[in-house]
Amino acid sequence: MSAVVVIGTQWGDEGKGKIVDYLAEQADVIVRYQGGNNAGHTVVVNGSEFKLHLLPSGILYKGKTCVVGNGVVIDPAVMIKEMNGMEEKGIDTAGLRVSNRAHVIMPYHRLLDEVEEISRADQKIGTTKRGIGPCYMDKNARSGIRMVDLLDEEEFCAKLKRNLEAKNHLLKAVYGTNGFDFESMKQEYLAYADKLRPYVVDTSAVLNESMKAGQKILFEGAQATQLDLDHGTYPYVTSSHPIAGGACIGAGVGPTKISKVIGVVKAYTTRVGEGPFPTELLDATGDLIREEGHEYGTTTGRPRRCGWLDAVVVRYAGYVSGLDYMAITRLDILDKLPTLKLCVAYKYKGEIINEFPASLKVLDQVEPVYEEMPGWQEPTSHIRSYEELPLNARRYLERLSAVADIAIGIVSVGPGREQTIILHDMF
Ligand code: IMP
């Protein structure tokens, strides 16, 4: 039995999809444990690009079991669309297993996501407007609708009626918008239930039985550490737990079953949405990184904010997820830069601080302490072994590893599966 968790260490979009896809080849079961279709993975297989928002990337491999765990919030329309898209491309979805305890995103969640953002005005979070936050709110308020409810017409209708009464009142009285019609929503969702029914099971049981049988399990985190509800830059976070511990809760497996945790680190930093970002570059270097790295959101198409690599952020991710290794991605995007800066600490009111501050007021005012390093200014995307990387590239990575106190496990130099340098076995 071997169970590996892969998480993002920064603000998301670190290239987890590619690392997960690479490791998925070795795994028997691939699991998503939190978030929903706010995530976006782009995976390139044999030159074909696949964009996935909800289904685990392992779906691209034949014969694997792909689990959508209880911690995920499911927009059934999106799930069915992705399943149909895969089937059209000849990719079999028979291995999909969806948790009966996962919560369902409803149309009022999407609308509430929108109107709540508008009402936040200049305090807006910059959500993906997919209804993620409002769905988790209902889950925590204990009024949500789970997959198991959706499959039971009587239970579903009772819960939908209760929810619609409350949501329609909220939408009309507080936000001044129209409410929703019970009958049409009922019909729409019961049709989704029919399509999804064959896939819905107790996924905790599936995973525990797979482990007993000695199978290899890969847990793929969506979003990242700084977007974690507890450990991220609150309130500019998502409403779930992308850190490694989230895998236990969101998949129904015990912490004793996890054998390794890998943190994906982009060789620079990006962020979408609002909130402080100490190493942000609002200059030509930031623009260069954005253009070289095509840093525009997979889910929303928004331009991402770009900045230098922040080792304080990476070390913090190491603490909260107990990282064994870093998988460093997109090193090749930095190939052209004459010099690089690595943030190794922060300065606040003249004093050095080494820990990531909880207060956003402090974080907003910190000054990054940089170590400037020479770039390598040569292409790296053809390189297949660590030793062949330019000396300055290795120095950059090794300095990151020393400051963050996490070993280097994987270095990625391009989007293709073959552009992956492995320093340690992960399973
Ligand atoms: P929500 O998850 O749609 O509620 O958005 C909350 C915050 O998380 C916003 O700042 C989003 O931009 C950010 N976010 C959500 N999903 C992702 C992702 O997959 N990558 C990067 N940022 C994300």
Coordinates of C-alpha atoms and ligand atoms in Angstrom, one line a residue:
M1 CA 0.0 0.0 0.0
S2 CA 1.3 3.4 -0.9
A3 CA -0.7 6.7 -0.8
V4 CA 0.8 9.9 -2.1
V5 CA -0.8 13.3 -1.7
V6 CA 0.1 16.1 -4.1
I7 CA -0.8 19.7 -3.1
G8 CA -0.1 23.2 -4.3
T9 CA 2.2 25.3 -2.1
Q10 CA 1.4 28.8 -3.4
W11 CA -1.8 30.4 -4.6
G12 CA -2.8 27.7 -7.1
D13 CA -2.0 27.1 -10.7
E14 CA 1.4 25.7 -9.9
G15 CA 1.1 23.0 -12.6
K16 CA -0.3 20.3 -10.3
G17 CA -2.2 18.9 -13.2
K18 CA 1.0 17.9 -15.0
I19 CA 2.6 16.4 -11.9
V20 CA -0.6 14.5 -11.0
D21 CA -0.9 13.3 -14.5
Y22 CA 2.7 12.1 -14.5
L23 CA 2.3 10.3 -11.2
A24 CA -1.2 9.0 -12.2
E25 CA 0.5 6.7 -14.6
Q26 CA 2.0 4.8 -11.7
A27 CA -1.1 4.9 -9.5
D28 CA -4.1 2.5 -9.5
V29 CA -6.5 5.0 -8.0
I30 CA -6.6 8.8 -8.4
V31 CA -8.7 10.9 -5.9
R32 CA -9.9 14.5 -5.7
Y33 CA -10.7 15.4 -2.2
Q34 CA -11.8 19.1 -2.1
G35 CA -12.9 22.1 -4.2
G36 CA -15.1 21.8 -7.3
N37 CA -15.1 23.2 -10.8
N38 CA -13.2 26.3 -9.5
A39 CA -10.1 24.2 -10.3
G40 CA -8.6 23.9 -13.7
H41 CA -6.0 21.5 -15.0
T42 CA -4.5 21.6 -18.4
V43 CA -2.9 18.3 -19.3
V44 CA -1.0 17.7 -22.6
V45 CA -1.1 14.0 -23.7
N46 CA 0.6 13.1 -27.0
G47 CA 0.3 16.8 -28.1
S48 CA -3.5 16.9 -27.3
E49 CA -4.6 19.4 -24.7
F50 CA -7.2 18.5 -22.1
K51 CA -8.9 21.0 -19.8
L52 CA -10.4 19.4 -16.7
H53 CA -12.2 21.3 -14.0
L54 CA -13.9 18.6 -11.9
L55 CA -12.9 15.1 -12.9
P56 CA -9.5 13.8 -11.6
S57 CA -6.8 14.0 -14.2
G58 CA -6.3 10.3 -13.9
I59 CA -9.4 9.9 -16.1
L60 CA -7.1 10.2 -19.1
Y61 CA -5.6 6.8 -18.3
K62 CA -7.2 3.6 -19.2
G63 CA -8.1 1.2 -16.4
K64 CA -7.7 3.5 -13.5
T65 CA -10.2 4.2 -10.7
C66 CA -10.9 7.9 -10.4
V67 CA -12.6 9.0 -7.2
V68 CA -14.4 12.3 -6.5
G69 CA -14.4 12.3 -2.7
N70 CA -16.9 13.5 -0.2
G71 CA -15.0 16.8 0.3
V72 CA -15.6 17.9 -3.3
V73 CA -18.6 20.0 -4.2
I74 CA -20.2 18.8 -7.4
D75 CA -21.9 20.8 -10.1
P76 CA -23.7 17.9 -11.8
A77 CA -24.1 19.8 -15.1
V78 CA -20.3 20.3 -15.2
M79 CA -19.5 16.8 -14.3
I80 CA -21.8 15.4 -17.0
K81 CA -20.4 17.8 -19.6
E82 CA -16.8 16.7 -18.8
M83 CA -17.8 13.0 -18.9
N84 CA -19.5 13.5 -22.3
G85 CA -16.4 15.5 -23.5
M86 CA -14.1 12.6 -22.5
E87 CA -16.4 10.0 -24.1
E88 CA -16.4 12.0 -27.4
K89 CA -12.6 11.8 -27.4
G90 CA -12.8 8.1 -26.9
I91 CA -11.8 8.2 -23.2
D92 CA -13.7 5.7 -21.1
T93 CA -15.2 7.1 -17.8
A94 CA -16.2 3.7 -16.5
G95 CA -13.6 4.0 -13.7
L96 CA -15.3 7.0 -12.2
R97 CA -16.5 6.8 -8.6
V98 CA -18.4 9.7 -7.0
S99 CA -18.9 9.9 -3.3
N100 CA -22.5 9.6 -2.0
R101 CA -21.5 12.1 0.7
A102 CA -20.3 14.8 -1.6
H103 CA -22.4 18.0 -1.7
V104 CA -24.2 19.2 -4.8
I105 CA -23.9 22.7 -6.3
M106 CA -27.3 24.2 -7.1
P107 CA -28.2 27.1 -9.4
Y108 CA -28.8 29.3 -6.3
H109 CA -25.3 28.7 -5.1
R110 CA -23.9 30.1 -8.4
L111 CA -26.2 33.1 -8.3
L112 CA -25.4 33.8 -4.6
D113 CA -21.7 33.6 -5.4
E114 CA -22.2 36.4 -8.0
V115 CA -24.5 38.7 -5.9
E116 CA -22.4 38.2 -2.7
E117 CA -19.3 39.3 -4.7
I118 CA -21.1 42.4 -6.0
S119 CA -22.2 43.3 -2.5
R120 CA -18.6 43.0 -1.2
A121 CA -17.7 45.9 -3.5
D122 CA -14.1 46.8 -2.9
Q123 CA -13.8 44.0 -0.4
K124 CA -14.5 41.4 -3.1
I125 CA -12.6 38.0 -2.9
G126 CA -12.4 37.5 -6.7
T127 CA -14.1 34.2 -6.6
T128 CA -14.6 32.0 -9.7
K129 CA -18.4 32.5 -9.4
R130 CA -19.0 28.7 -9.7
G131 CA -21.0 28.6 -6.5
I132 CA -18.2 26.9 -4.5
G133 CA -18.4 29.1 -1.4
P134 CA -22.2 29.2 -1.1
C135 CA -22.3 25.4 -1.5
Y136 CA -19.7 24.9 1.3
M137 CA -21.7 27.4 3.4
D138 CA -24.8 25.2 3.2
K139 CA -22.7 22.1 4.0
N140 CA -21.4 23.8 7.2
A141 CA -24.9 25.2 8.0
R142 CA -26.1 21.5 7.7
S143 CA -28.7 22.4 5.1
G144 CA -26.8 21.2 2.0
I145 CA -28.0 18.5 -0.5
R146 CA -25.6 15.6 -0.9
M147 CA -25.3 13.1 -3.8
V148 CA -27.1 10.5 -1.7
D149 CA -30.1 12.9 -1.4
L150 CA -30.1 13.7 -5.1
L151 CA -30.5 10.0 -5.9
D152 CA -33.6 9.7 -3.6
E153 CA -36.4 11.7 -5.3
E154 CA -38.5 12.1 -2.1
E155 CA -35.6 13.2 0.0
F156 CA -34.3 15.5 -2.8
C157 CA -37.7 17.2 -3.3
A158 CA -38.1 17.8 0.4
K159 CA -34.6 19.3 0.8
L160 CA -34.9 21.3 -2.4
K161 CA -38.2 22.8 -1.3
R162 CA -36.8 23.8 2.1
N163 CA -33.7 25.3 0.5
L164 CA -35.5 27.1 -2.2
E165 CA -37.8 28.8 0.3
A166 CA -34.9 30.2 2.2
K167 CA -32.7 31.0 -0.9
N168 CA -35.5 32.7 -2.8
H169 CA -36.3 34.8 0.2
L170 CA -32.6 35.8 0.6
L171 CA -32.2 36.5 -3.1
K172 CA -35.3 38.7 -3.3
A173 CA -35.2 40.5 0.1
V174 CA -31.5 41.1 0.4
Y175 CA -30.1 41.1 -3.1
G176 CA -33.2 42.2 -5.1
T177 CA -33.0 39.5 -7.7
N178 CA -35.5 36.9 -8.9
G179 CA -35.8 33.6 -7.2
F180 CA -35.9 30.1 -8.8
D181 CA -38.8 27.8 -9.8
F182 CA -39.0 24.6 -7.8
E183 CA -40.5 22.4 -10.6
S184 CA -38.0 23.2 -13.3
M185 CA -35.0 22.8 -11.0
K186 CA -36.4 19.5 -9.7
Q187 CA -36.7 18.2 -13.3
E188 CA -33.3 19.4 -14.3
Y189 CA -31.6 17.8 -11.3
L190 CA -33.5 14.5 -11.4
A191 CA -32.2 14.1 -14.9
Y192 CA -28.6 14.6 -13.7
A193 CA -29.3 12.0 -11.0
D194 CA -30.2 9.4 -13.6
K195 CA -27.0 10.0 -15.5
L196 CA -24.8 10.0 -12.4
R197 CA -26.5 7.2 -10.4
P198 CA -24.2 4.3 -11.7
Y199 CA -21.1 6.1 -10.5
V200 CA -22.2 7.1 -7.0
V201 CA -20.9 4.9 -4.1
D202 CA -19.3 5.1 -0.7
T203 CA -15.8 6.1 -1.9
S204 CA -14.2 5.9 1.6
A205 CA -15.0 2.1 1.4
V206 CA -13.6 2.0 -2.2
L207 CA -10.3 3.6 -1.1
N208 CA -9.9 1.6 2.1
E209 CA -10.5 -1.7 0.2
S210 CA -8.0 -0.6 -2.5
M211 CA -5.4 0.1 0.1
K212 CA -6.0 -3.3 1.7
A213 CA -5.5 -4.8 -1.7
G214 CA -2.1 -3.1 -1.9
Q215 CA -3.0 -0.6 -4.6
K216 CA -1.3 2.7 -5.1
I217 CA -3.4 5.8 -4.4
L218 CA -2.8 9.3 -5.6
F219 CA -4.6 12.2 -4.0
E220 CA -4.7 15.3 -6.1
G221 CA -5.3 18.6 -4.2
A222 CA -7.0 21.4 -6.1
Q223 CA -6.2 25.1 -5.4
A224 CA -3.3 25.5 -2.9
T225 CA -2.0 26.2 0.6
Q226 CA -2.5 29.9 0.5
L227 CA -6.1 29.4 -0.6
D228 CA -6.8 27.0 2.3
L229 CA -9.7 28.1 4.5
D230 CA -7.7 27.8 7.7
H231 CA -4.1 28.2 6.6
G232 CA -4.4 30.6 3.7
T233 CA -4.6 34.3 3.3
Y234 CA -8.1 34.5 4.9
P235 CA -10.5 35.9 3.8
Y236 CA -9.0 35.7 0.3
V237 CA -9.2 32.0 0.2
T238 CA -11.4 29.2 -1.1
S239 CA -13.9 27.5 1.2
S240 CA -12.2 24.1 1.4
H241 CA -9.0 22.5 2.6
P242 CA -6.4 22.1 -0.1
I243 CA -3.6 21.2 2.3
A244 CA -2.5 17.6 2.8
G245 CA -4.7 17.1 5.9
G246 CA -7.7 17.9 3.7
A247 CA -7.2 14.5 1.9
C248 CA -8.1 12.6 5.0
I249 CA -11.3 14.5 5.7
G250 CA -12.2 14.9 2.0
A251 CA -11.7 11.3 1.1
G252 CA -12.4 9.4 4.3
V253 CA -9.0 7.9 4.9
G254 CA -7.0 8.0 8.1
P255 CA -3.7 10.0 8.4
T256 CA -1.8 6.7 9.2
K257 CA -2.5 5.6 5.6
I258 CA -0.7 8.5 3.9
S259 CA 2.8 7.5 2.9
K260 CA 4.2 10.7 1.2
V261 CA 3.2 14.3 0.6
I262 CA 4.5 16.3 -2.4
G263 CA 4.2 20.0 -2.7
V264 CA 4.1 21.5 -6.2
V265 CA 6.1 24.8 -6.4
K266 CA 6.0 27.0 -9.5
A267 CA 9.5 28.4 -10.1
Y268 CA 8.0 31.8 -9.7
T269 CA 4.7 33.0 -8.0
T270 CA 1.3 33.8 -9.5
R271 CA -2.0 34.6 -8.0
V272 CA -5.5 35.2 -9.4
G273 CA -8.2 37.1 -7.5
E274 CA -7.6 39.7 -4.7
G275 CA -5.4 39.7 -1.6
P276 CA -1.8 40.6 -0.6
F277 CA 1.1 39.1 -2.6
P278 CA 4.4 40.4 -1.3
T279 CA 6.6 39.4 -4.2
E280 CA 4.2 40.7 -6.9
L281 CA 5.9 42.3 -9.9
L282 CA 4.0 45.2 -11.4
D283 CA 6.6 45.9 -14.0
A284 CA 8.1 44.6 -17.3
T285 CA 9.5 41.5 -15.6
G286 CA 6.1 40.6 -14.3
D287 CA 4.7 41.1 -17.8
L288 CA 7.5 39.0 -19.3
I289 CA 6.8 36.1 -16.9
R290 CA 3.0 36.4 -17.7
E291 CA 3.6 36.2 -21.4
E292 CA 6.3 33.5 -21.4
G293 CA 4.2 31.4 -19.0
H294 CA 0.9 32.2 -20.7
E295 CA -0.4 33.0 -17.2
Y296 CA -4.1 33.4 -17.8
G297 CA -6.7 31.4 -15.8
T298 CA -7.8 28.0 -17.1
T299 CA -11.2 28.4 -15.5
T300 CA -11.9 32.1 -15.9
G301 CA -9.3 33.3 -18.5
R302 CA -8.3 36.1 -16.1
P303 CA -4.6 37.4 -16.4
R304 CA -2.7 36.1 -13.4
R305 CA -0.7 38.4 -11.1
C306 CA 3.0 37.4 -11.4
G307 CA 6.0 37.8 -9.1
W308 CA 9.3 36.3 -7.8
L309 CA 9.5 33.0 -6.1
D310 CA 8.7 33.4 -2.3
A311 CA 10.5 30.8 -0.2
V312 CA 8.7 32.0 2.9
V313 CA 5.5 30.8 1.3
V314 CA 7.0 27.5 0.3
R315 CA 8.4 26.8 3.8
Y316 CA 5.0 27.6 5.3
A317 CA 3.4 25.1 3.0
G318 CA 6.0 22.6 4.2
Y319 CA 4.9 23.1 7.8
V320 CA 1.2 22.8 7.3
S321 CA 1.3 19.8 5.0
G322 CA 4.4 18.0 6.2
L323 CA 6.0 18.0 2.7
D324 CA 8.5 15.3 1.9
Y325 CA 9.4 16.7 -1.5
M326 CA 8.9 19.6 -3.8
A327 CA 7.9 19.2 -7.4
I328 CA 9.2 22.4 -9.0
T329 CA 7.4 23.3 -12.2
R330 CA 7.9 25.7 -15.1
L331 CA 11.6 26.3 -14.6
D332 CA 11.9 26.8 -18.4
I333 CA 9.7 30.0 -18.2
L334 CA 12.6 31.7 -16.4
D335 CA 15.2 30.7 -19.1
K336 CA 15.5 34.2 -20.6
L337 CA 15.9 36.2 -17.4
P338 CA 19.4 37.8 -16.8
T339 CA 18.9 37.8 -13.0
L340 CA 16.4 36.3 -10.6
K341 CA 15.3 37.2 -7.1
L342 CA 14.4 34.7 -4.4
C343 CA 12.5 36.0 -1.4
V344 CA 14.0 34.4 1.7
A345 CA 12.4 36.4 4.5
Y346 CA 10.2 39.5 5.1
K347 CA 11.0 42.8 6.7
Y348 CA 8.2 44.4 8.8
K349 CA 8.7 47.8 10.5
G350 CA 12.5 47.4 10.1
E351 CA 12.6 43.9 11.7
I352 CA 13.2 40.6 9.9
I353 CA 10.4 38.1 10.1
N354 CA 10.8 34.5 8.9
E355 CA 7.3 33.2 9.4
F356 CA 4.3 33.8 7.2
P357 CA 2.1 36.4 9.0
A358 CA -1.5 35.6 9.8
S359 CA -2.5 39.3 9.7
L360 CA -3.2 40.5 6.2
K361 CA -2.5 44.0 7.4
V362 CA 1.0 42.9 8.2
L363 CA 1.4 40.9 5.1
D364 CA 0.3 43.9 3.0
Q365 CA 3.1 46.0 4.6
V366 CA 6.0 43.5 4.6
E367 CA 8.9 44.1 2.3
P368 CA 10.4 41.0 0.7
V369 CA 14.0 40.3 1.6
Y370 CA 15.6 39.2 -1.7
E371 CA 18.6 37.3 -2.7
E372 CA 19.6 38.2 -6.2
M373 CA 21.0 35.4 -8.3
P374 CA 22.3 35.2 -11.9
G375 CA 20.0 33.6 -14.4
W376 CA 21.1 30.9 -16.8
Q377 CA 19.9 32.4 -20.1
E378 CA 19.8 29.1 -22.0
P379 CA 17.0 26.8 -22.9
T380 CA 16.2 24.0 -20.4
S381 CA 13.1 22.4 -21.9
H382 CA 15.0 19.7 -23.7
I383 CA 16.9 18.6 -20.5
R384 CA 16.1 15.2 -19.0
S385 CA 18.4 14.9 -16.0
Y386 CA 19.1 17.1 -13.0
E387 CA 22.9 17.1 -13.6
E388 CA 22.4 18.5 -17.1
L389 CA 20.6 21.6 -15.9
P390 CA 22.6 24.8 -16.1
L391 CA 24.7 25.4 -12.9
N392 CA 22.8 28.7 -12.2
A393 CA 19.5 26.9 -12.4
R394 CA 20.6 24.2 -10.0
R395 CA 21.9 26.9 -7.6
Y396 CA 18.5 28.6 -7.7
L397 CA 16.7 25.4 -7.0
E398 CA 19.1 24.3 -4.2
R399 CA 18.9 27.7 -2.5
L400 CA 15.1 27.4 -2.5
S401 CA 15.4 23.9 -1.0
A402 CA 17.8 25.2 1.7
V403 CA 15.6 28.2 2.7
A404 CA 12.3 26.2 2.5
D405 CA 13.9 23.2 4.2
I406 CA 12.3 20.7 1.7
A407 CA 14.1 18.3 -0.6
I408 CA 13.7 18.5 -4.4
G409 CA 11.9 15.5 -5.8
I410 CA 10.8 16.5 -9.3
V411 CA 11.8 19.3 -11.7
S412 CA 9.5 20.0 -14.6
V413 CA 10.9 21.9 -17.7
G414 CA 7.8 21.9 -20.0
P415 CA 4.2 20.8 -20.3
G416 CA 4.9 17.3 -21.8
R417 CA 5.1 14.1 -19.7
E418 CA 8.7 13.5 -21.0
Q419 CA 9.8 17.0 -19.8
T420 CA 9.9 15.7 -16.2
I421 CA 13.1 15.2 -14.2
I422 CA 12.7 12.7 -11.4
L423 CA 15.2 12.9 -8.5
H424 CA 13.3 10.5 -6.2
D425 CA 10.7 7.8 -6.6
M426 CA 7.3 8.9 -5.2
F427 CA 5.5 5.6 -4.9
Ligands
IMP1 P1 -13.7 30.4 -5.1 O1 -12.9 29.1 -4.9 O2 -14.4 30.4 -6.4 O3 -14.6 30.7 -3.9 O4 -12.7 31.6 -5.1 C1 -11.9 32.0 -3.9 C2 -10.5 32.4 -4.3 O5 -9.8 31.2 -4.7 C3 -10.4 33.4 -5.4 O6 -9.3 34.2 -5.1 C4 -10.1 32.5 -6.6 O7 -9.4 33.2 -7.6 C5 -9.2 31.4 -6.0 N1 -9.2 30.2 -6.7 C6 -10.2 29.2 -6.7 N2 -9.8 28.2 -7.4 C7 -8.6 28.4 -7.9 C8 -7.6 27.7 -8.7 O8 -7.9 26.5 -9.1 N3 -6.4 28.3 -8.9 C9 -6.1 29.5 -8.4 N4 -7.0 30.2 -7.7 C10 -8.2 29.7 -7.4

